[in-house]
Coordinates of C-alpha atoms and ligand atoms in Angstrom, one line a residue:
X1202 CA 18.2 15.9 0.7
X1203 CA 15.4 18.7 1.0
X1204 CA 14.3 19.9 4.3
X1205 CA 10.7 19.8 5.3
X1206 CA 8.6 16.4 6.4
X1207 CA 9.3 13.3 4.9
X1208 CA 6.0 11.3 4.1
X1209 CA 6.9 7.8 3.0
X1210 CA 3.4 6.2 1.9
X1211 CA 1.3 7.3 -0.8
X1212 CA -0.7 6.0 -3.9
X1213 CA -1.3 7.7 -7.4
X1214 CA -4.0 6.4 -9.8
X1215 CA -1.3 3.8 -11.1
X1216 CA -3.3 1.5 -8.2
X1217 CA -6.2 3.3 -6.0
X1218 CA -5.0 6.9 -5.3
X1219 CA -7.2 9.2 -7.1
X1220 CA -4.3 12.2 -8.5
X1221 CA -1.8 11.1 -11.2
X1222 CA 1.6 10.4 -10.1
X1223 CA 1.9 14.2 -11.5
X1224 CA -0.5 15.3 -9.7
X1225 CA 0.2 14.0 -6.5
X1226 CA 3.9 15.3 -6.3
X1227 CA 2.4 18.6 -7.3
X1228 CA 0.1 17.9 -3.5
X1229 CA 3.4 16.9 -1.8
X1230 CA 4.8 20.4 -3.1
X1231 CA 1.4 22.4 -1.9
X1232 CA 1.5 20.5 1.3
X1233 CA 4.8 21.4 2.1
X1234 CA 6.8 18.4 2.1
X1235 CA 10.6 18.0 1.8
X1236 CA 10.4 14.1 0.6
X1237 CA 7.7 11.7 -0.8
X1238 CA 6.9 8.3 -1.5
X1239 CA 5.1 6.8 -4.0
X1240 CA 4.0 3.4 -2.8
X1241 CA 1.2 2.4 -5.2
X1242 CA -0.2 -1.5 -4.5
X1243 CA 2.1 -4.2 -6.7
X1244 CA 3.3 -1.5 -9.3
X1245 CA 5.9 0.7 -10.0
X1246 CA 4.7 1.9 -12.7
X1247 CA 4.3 5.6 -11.7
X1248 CA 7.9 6.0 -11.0
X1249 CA 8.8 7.6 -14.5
X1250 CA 6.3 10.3 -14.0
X1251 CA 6.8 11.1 -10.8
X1252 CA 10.7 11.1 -11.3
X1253 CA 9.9 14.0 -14.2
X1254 CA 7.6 15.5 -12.0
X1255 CA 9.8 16.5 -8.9
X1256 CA 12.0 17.9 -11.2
X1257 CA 12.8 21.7 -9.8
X1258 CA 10.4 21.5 -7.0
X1259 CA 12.9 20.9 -4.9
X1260 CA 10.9 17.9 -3.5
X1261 CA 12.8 14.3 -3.0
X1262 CA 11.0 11.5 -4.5
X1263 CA 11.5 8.0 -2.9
X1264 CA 10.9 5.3 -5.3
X1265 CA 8.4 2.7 -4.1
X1266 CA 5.8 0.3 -3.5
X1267 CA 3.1 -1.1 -1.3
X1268 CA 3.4 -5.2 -1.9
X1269 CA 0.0 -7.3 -1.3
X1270 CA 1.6 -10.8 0.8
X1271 CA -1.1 -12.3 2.9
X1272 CA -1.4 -15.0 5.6
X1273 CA -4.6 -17.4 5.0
X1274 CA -7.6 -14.8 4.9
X1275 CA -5.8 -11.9 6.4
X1276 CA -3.8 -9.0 4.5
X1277 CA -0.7 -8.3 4.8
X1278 CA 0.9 -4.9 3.5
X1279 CA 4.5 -4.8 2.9
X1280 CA 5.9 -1.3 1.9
X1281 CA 9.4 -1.8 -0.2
X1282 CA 11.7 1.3 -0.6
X1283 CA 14.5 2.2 -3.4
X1284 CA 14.7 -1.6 -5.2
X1285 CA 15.5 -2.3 -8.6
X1286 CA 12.2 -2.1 -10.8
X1287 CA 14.0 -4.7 -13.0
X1288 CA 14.3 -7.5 -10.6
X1289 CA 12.8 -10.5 -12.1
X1290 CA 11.7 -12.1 -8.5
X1291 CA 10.1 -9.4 -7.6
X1292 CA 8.5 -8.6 -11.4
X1293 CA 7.3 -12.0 -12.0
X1294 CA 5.5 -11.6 -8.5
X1295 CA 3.7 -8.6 -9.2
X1296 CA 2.7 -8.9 -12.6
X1297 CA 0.8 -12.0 -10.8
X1298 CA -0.3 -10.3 -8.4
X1299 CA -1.8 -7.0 -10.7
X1300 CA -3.2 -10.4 -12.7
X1301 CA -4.8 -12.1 -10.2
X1302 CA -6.5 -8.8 -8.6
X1303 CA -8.1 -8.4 -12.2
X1304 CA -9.6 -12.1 -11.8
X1305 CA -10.6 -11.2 -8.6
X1306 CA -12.7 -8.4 -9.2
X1307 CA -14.2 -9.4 -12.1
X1308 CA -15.4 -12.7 -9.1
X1309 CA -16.6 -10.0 -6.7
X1310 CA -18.1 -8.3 -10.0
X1311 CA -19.8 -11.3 -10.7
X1312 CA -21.1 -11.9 -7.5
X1313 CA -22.7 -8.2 -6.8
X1314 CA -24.2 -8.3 -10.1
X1315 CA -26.9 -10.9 -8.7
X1316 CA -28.0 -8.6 -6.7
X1317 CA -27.0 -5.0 -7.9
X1318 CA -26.9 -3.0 -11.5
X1319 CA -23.6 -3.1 -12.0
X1320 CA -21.4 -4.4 -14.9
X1321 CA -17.8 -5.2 -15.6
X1322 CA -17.4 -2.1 -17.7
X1323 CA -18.5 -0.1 -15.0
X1324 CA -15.3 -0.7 -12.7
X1325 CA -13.3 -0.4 -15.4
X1326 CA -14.2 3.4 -16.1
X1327 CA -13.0 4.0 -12.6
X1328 CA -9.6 2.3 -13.4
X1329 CA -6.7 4.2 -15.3
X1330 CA -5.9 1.6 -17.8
X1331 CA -3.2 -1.2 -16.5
X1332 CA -3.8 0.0 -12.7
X1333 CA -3.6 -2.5 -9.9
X1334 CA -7.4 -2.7 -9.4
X1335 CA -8.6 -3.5 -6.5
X1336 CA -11.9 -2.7 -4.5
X1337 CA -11.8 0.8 -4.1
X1338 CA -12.2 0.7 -7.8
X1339 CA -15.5 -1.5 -6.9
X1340 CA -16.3 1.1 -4.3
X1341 CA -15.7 4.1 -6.7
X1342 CA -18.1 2.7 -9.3
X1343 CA -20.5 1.5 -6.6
X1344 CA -20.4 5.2 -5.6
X1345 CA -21.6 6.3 -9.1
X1346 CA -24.4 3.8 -9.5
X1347 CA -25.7 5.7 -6.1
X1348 CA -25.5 2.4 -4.3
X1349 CA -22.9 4.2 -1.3
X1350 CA -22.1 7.2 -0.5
X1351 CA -18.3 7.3 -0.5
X1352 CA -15.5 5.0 -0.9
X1353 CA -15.5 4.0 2.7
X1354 CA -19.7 3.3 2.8
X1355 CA -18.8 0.8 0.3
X1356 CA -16.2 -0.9 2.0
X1357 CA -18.2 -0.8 5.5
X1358 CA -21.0 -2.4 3.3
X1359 CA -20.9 -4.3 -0.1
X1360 CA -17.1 -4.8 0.1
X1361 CA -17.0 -6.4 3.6
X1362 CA -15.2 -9.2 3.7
X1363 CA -18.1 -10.8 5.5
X1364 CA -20.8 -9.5 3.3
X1365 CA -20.9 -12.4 1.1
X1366 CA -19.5 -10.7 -2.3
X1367 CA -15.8 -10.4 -0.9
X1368 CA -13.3 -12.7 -3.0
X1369 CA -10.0 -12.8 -1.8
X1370 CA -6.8 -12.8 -4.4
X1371 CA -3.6 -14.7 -4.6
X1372 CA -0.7 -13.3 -2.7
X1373 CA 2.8 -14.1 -1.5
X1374 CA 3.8 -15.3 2.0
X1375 CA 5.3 -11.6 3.7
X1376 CA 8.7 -14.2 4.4
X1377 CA 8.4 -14.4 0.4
X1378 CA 7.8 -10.6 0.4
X1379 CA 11.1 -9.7 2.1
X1380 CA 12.9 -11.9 0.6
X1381 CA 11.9 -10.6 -2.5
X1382 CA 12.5 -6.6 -2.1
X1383 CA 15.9 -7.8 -0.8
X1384 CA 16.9 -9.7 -3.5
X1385 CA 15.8 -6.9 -5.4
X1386 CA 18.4 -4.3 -3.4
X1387 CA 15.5 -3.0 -1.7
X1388 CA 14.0 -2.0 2.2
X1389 CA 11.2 -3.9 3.3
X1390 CA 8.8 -2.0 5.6
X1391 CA 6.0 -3.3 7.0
X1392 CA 3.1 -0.8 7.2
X1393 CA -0.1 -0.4 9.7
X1394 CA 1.0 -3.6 11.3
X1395 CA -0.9 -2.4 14.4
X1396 CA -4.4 -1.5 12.7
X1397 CA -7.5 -2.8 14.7
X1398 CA -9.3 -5.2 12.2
X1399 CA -8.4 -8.3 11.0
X1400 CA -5.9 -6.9 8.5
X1401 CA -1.8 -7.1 9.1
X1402 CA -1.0 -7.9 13.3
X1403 CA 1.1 -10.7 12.7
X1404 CA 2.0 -13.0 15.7
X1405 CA 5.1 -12.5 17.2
X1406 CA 6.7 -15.5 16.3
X1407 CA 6.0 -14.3 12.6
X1408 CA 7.6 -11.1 12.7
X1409 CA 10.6 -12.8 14.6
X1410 CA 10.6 -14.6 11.4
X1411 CA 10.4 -11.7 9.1
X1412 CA 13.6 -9.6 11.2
X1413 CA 15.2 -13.0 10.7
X1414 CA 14.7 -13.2 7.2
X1415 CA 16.2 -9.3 6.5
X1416 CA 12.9 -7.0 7.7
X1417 CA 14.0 -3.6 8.0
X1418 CA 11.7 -1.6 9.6
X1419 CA 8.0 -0.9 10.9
X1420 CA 5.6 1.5 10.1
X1421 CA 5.0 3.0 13.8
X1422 CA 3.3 6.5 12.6
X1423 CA 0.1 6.0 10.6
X1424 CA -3.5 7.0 11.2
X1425 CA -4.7 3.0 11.9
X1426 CA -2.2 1.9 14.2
X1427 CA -3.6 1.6 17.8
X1428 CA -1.5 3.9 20.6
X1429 CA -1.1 0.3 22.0
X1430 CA 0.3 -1.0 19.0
X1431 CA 2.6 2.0 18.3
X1432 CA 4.2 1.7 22.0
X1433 CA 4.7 -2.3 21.2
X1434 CA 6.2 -1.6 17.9
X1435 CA 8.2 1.5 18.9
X1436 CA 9.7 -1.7 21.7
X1437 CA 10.6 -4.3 18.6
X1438 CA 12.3 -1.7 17.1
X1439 CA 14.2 -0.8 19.2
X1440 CA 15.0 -4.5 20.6
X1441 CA 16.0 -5.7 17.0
X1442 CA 16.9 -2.1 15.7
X1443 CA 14.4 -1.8 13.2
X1444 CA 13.6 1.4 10.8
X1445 CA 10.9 3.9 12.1
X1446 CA 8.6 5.4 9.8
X1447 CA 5.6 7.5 9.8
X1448 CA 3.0 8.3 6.8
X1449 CA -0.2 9.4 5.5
X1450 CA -1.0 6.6 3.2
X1451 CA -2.8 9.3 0.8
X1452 CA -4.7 8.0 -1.2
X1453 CA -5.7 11.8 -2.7
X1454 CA -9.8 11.5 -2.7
X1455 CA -10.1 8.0 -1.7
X1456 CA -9.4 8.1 2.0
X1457 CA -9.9 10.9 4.7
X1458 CA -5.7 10.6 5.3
X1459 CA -3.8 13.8 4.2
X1460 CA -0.1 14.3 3.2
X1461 CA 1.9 14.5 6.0
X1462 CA -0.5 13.5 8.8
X1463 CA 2.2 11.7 9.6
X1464 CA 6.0 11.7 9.0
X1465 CA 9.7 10.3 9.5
X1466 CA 12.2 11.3 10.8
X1467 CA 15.2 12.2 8.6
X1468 CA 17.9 10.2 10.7
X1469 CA 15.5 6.9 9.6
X1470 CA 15.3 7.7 6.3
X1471 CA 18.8 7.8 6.0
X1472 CA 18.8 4.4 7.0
X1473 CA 16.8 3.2 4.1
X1474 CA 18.5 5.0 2.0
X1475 CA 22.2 3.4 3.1
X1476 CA 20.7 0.1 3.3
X1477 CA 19.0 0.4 -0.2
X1478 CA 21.2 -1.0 -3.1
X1479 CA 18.3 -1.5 -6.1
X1480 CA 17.9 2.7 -6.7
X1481 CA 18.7 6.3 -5.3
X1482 CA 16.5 9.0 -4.2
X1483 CA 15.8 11.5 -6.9
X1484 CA 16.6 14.9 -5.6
X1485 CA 14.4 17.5 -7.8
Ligands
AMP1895 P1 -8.1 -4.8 -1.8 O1 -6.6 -4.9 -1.7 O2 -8.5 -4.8 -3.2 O3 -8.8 -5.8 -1.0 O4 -8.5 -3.4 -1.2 C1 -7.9 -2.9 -0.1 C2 -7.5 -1.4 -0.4 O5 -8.7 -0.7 -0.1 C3 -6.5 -0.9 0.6 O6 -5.3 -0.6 -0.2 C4 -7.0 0.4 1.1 O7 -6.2 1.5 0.7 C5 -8.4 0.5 0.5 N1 -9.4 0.7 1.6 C6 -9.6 -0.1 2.6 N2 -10.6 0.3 3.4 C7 -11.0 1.5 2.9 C8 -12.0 2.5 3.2 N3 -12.7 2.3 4.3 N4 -12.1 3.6 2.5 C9 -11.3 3.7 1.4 N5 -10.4 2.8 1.0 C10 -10.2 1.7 1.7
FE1896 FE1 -4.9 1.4 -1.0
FE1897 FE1 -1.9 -0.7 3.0
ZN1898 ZN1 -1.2 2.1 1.4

């Protein structure tokens, strides 16, 4: 495999990064990196390109995804690493899930439009068509109607969840979630479980559940984990010997996070790739 950091979170315009899958292995190049990610939200959809794309860059390209599970109001983000795209579980799940967030939208839509100019069609022109929408797509159209300043404004404001537009969407259980990317040959991750908001920090009986059920690692490195949570994660990983990783979750314009704030180290990789059965790395 390639030498250089290994950045194992990142998102094209195939859900809410703003670079095409193209386009964001030609940052990872720039930036330096030996191995990337792509993790888009319920979609794998930018594996193809990115595959071609790594081609004699001498970049590694780990084939992946960010799953949406969630437990009653709160979001839960499950990265999954080097499954088989095919897997009908895991395929049935997300084209629900890519479903639903459309419904969902178009409800939040519905509901700023009482009080805002903004239409359906608006949000769409922000989306690459068949990306996982979600509200940073709200956010970015939001942005060009002048009603915030940047993608985070909108999301501190309008796209609270407590501001009275928020909708939530369907999503599986995270027990469901690993399950699912193991049937499907693949490494279930969980990322920013240590964030400060409402968002991920499962109860421990729950993530004694989730090692139970075939977990295989945290995401310990990443911008929105608390130095408190990272020292209590960094301790449950090594009590149940769980995967380390570290990552930028780029999201190329849409979030202050650049490629290879943080990284893994190659000794964990290695254990996602041996434990992966679903695909391989592709080495360009
Ligand atoms: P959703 O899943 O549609 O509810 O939207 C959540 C997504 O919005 C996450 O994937 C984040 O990447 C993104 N997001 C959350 N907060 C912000 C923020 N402050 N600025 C930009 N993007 C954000
Ligand atoms: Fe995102
Ligand atoms: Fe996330
Ligand atoms: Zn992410």
């Amino acid at each position: 495999m390639s030498s250089g950091p290994i950045d194992l979170h990142t998102h094209s315009s195939v859900s809410d990064g703003t670079e095409t899958p193209r386009e964001l292995v030609d940052s990872a190049v720039r930036a330096g990196l030996g191995t990337v990610a792509l993790t888009d939200h319920d979609s794998t959809s930018g594996w193809a390109e990115a595959a071609e794309a790594v081609e004699g860059t001498g970049l590694t390209l780990i084939r992946g995804m960010e799953l949406s599970t969630r437990v009653g109001y709160n979001s839960v983000h499950m990265l999954a690493y080097l499954f088989d795209p095919a897997a009908p579980g895991l395929v049935r799940e997300t084209e629900r899930l890519r479903e639903d967030r459309l419904h969902r939208a178009e409800r939040m839509v519905a509901r700023i439009r009482a009080d805002y100019d903004l239409e359906w069609g608006d949000v769409l022109a922000q989306a690459t068509v068949g990306a996982t929408l979600g509200r940073p797509h709200i956010a970015d159209a939001l942005v060009a109607k002048g009603y915030a300043r940047d993608r985070s404004a909108a999301f501190a404001g309008i796209l609270h969840w407590r501001s009275g537009y928020y909708e939530p969407h369907e999503a599986p259980s995270p027990l469901t979630g690993v399950r699912l990317i193991r049937e499907a040959g693949g490494v279930p991750v969980l990322a920013h479980p240590a964030t400060r908001g409402r968002d991920a920090n499962l109860p421990m009986t729950d993530l004694l559940e989730l090692i139970e059920a075939g977990l295989g690692g945290v995401e310990v490195g990443h911008r929105e984990n608390t130095d408190a949570g990272r020292e209590f994660l960094r301790r449950l990983a090594r009590e149940h010997d769980l995967i380390m990783t570290g990552s930028s979750d780029y999201h190329g314009d849409g979030k202050p996070n650049r490629l290879g704030e943080n990284s893994t180290e190659p000794s964990q990789l290695a254990r996602i790739v041996e434990q992966a059965t679903g695909a391989a790395p592709v080495v360009g």
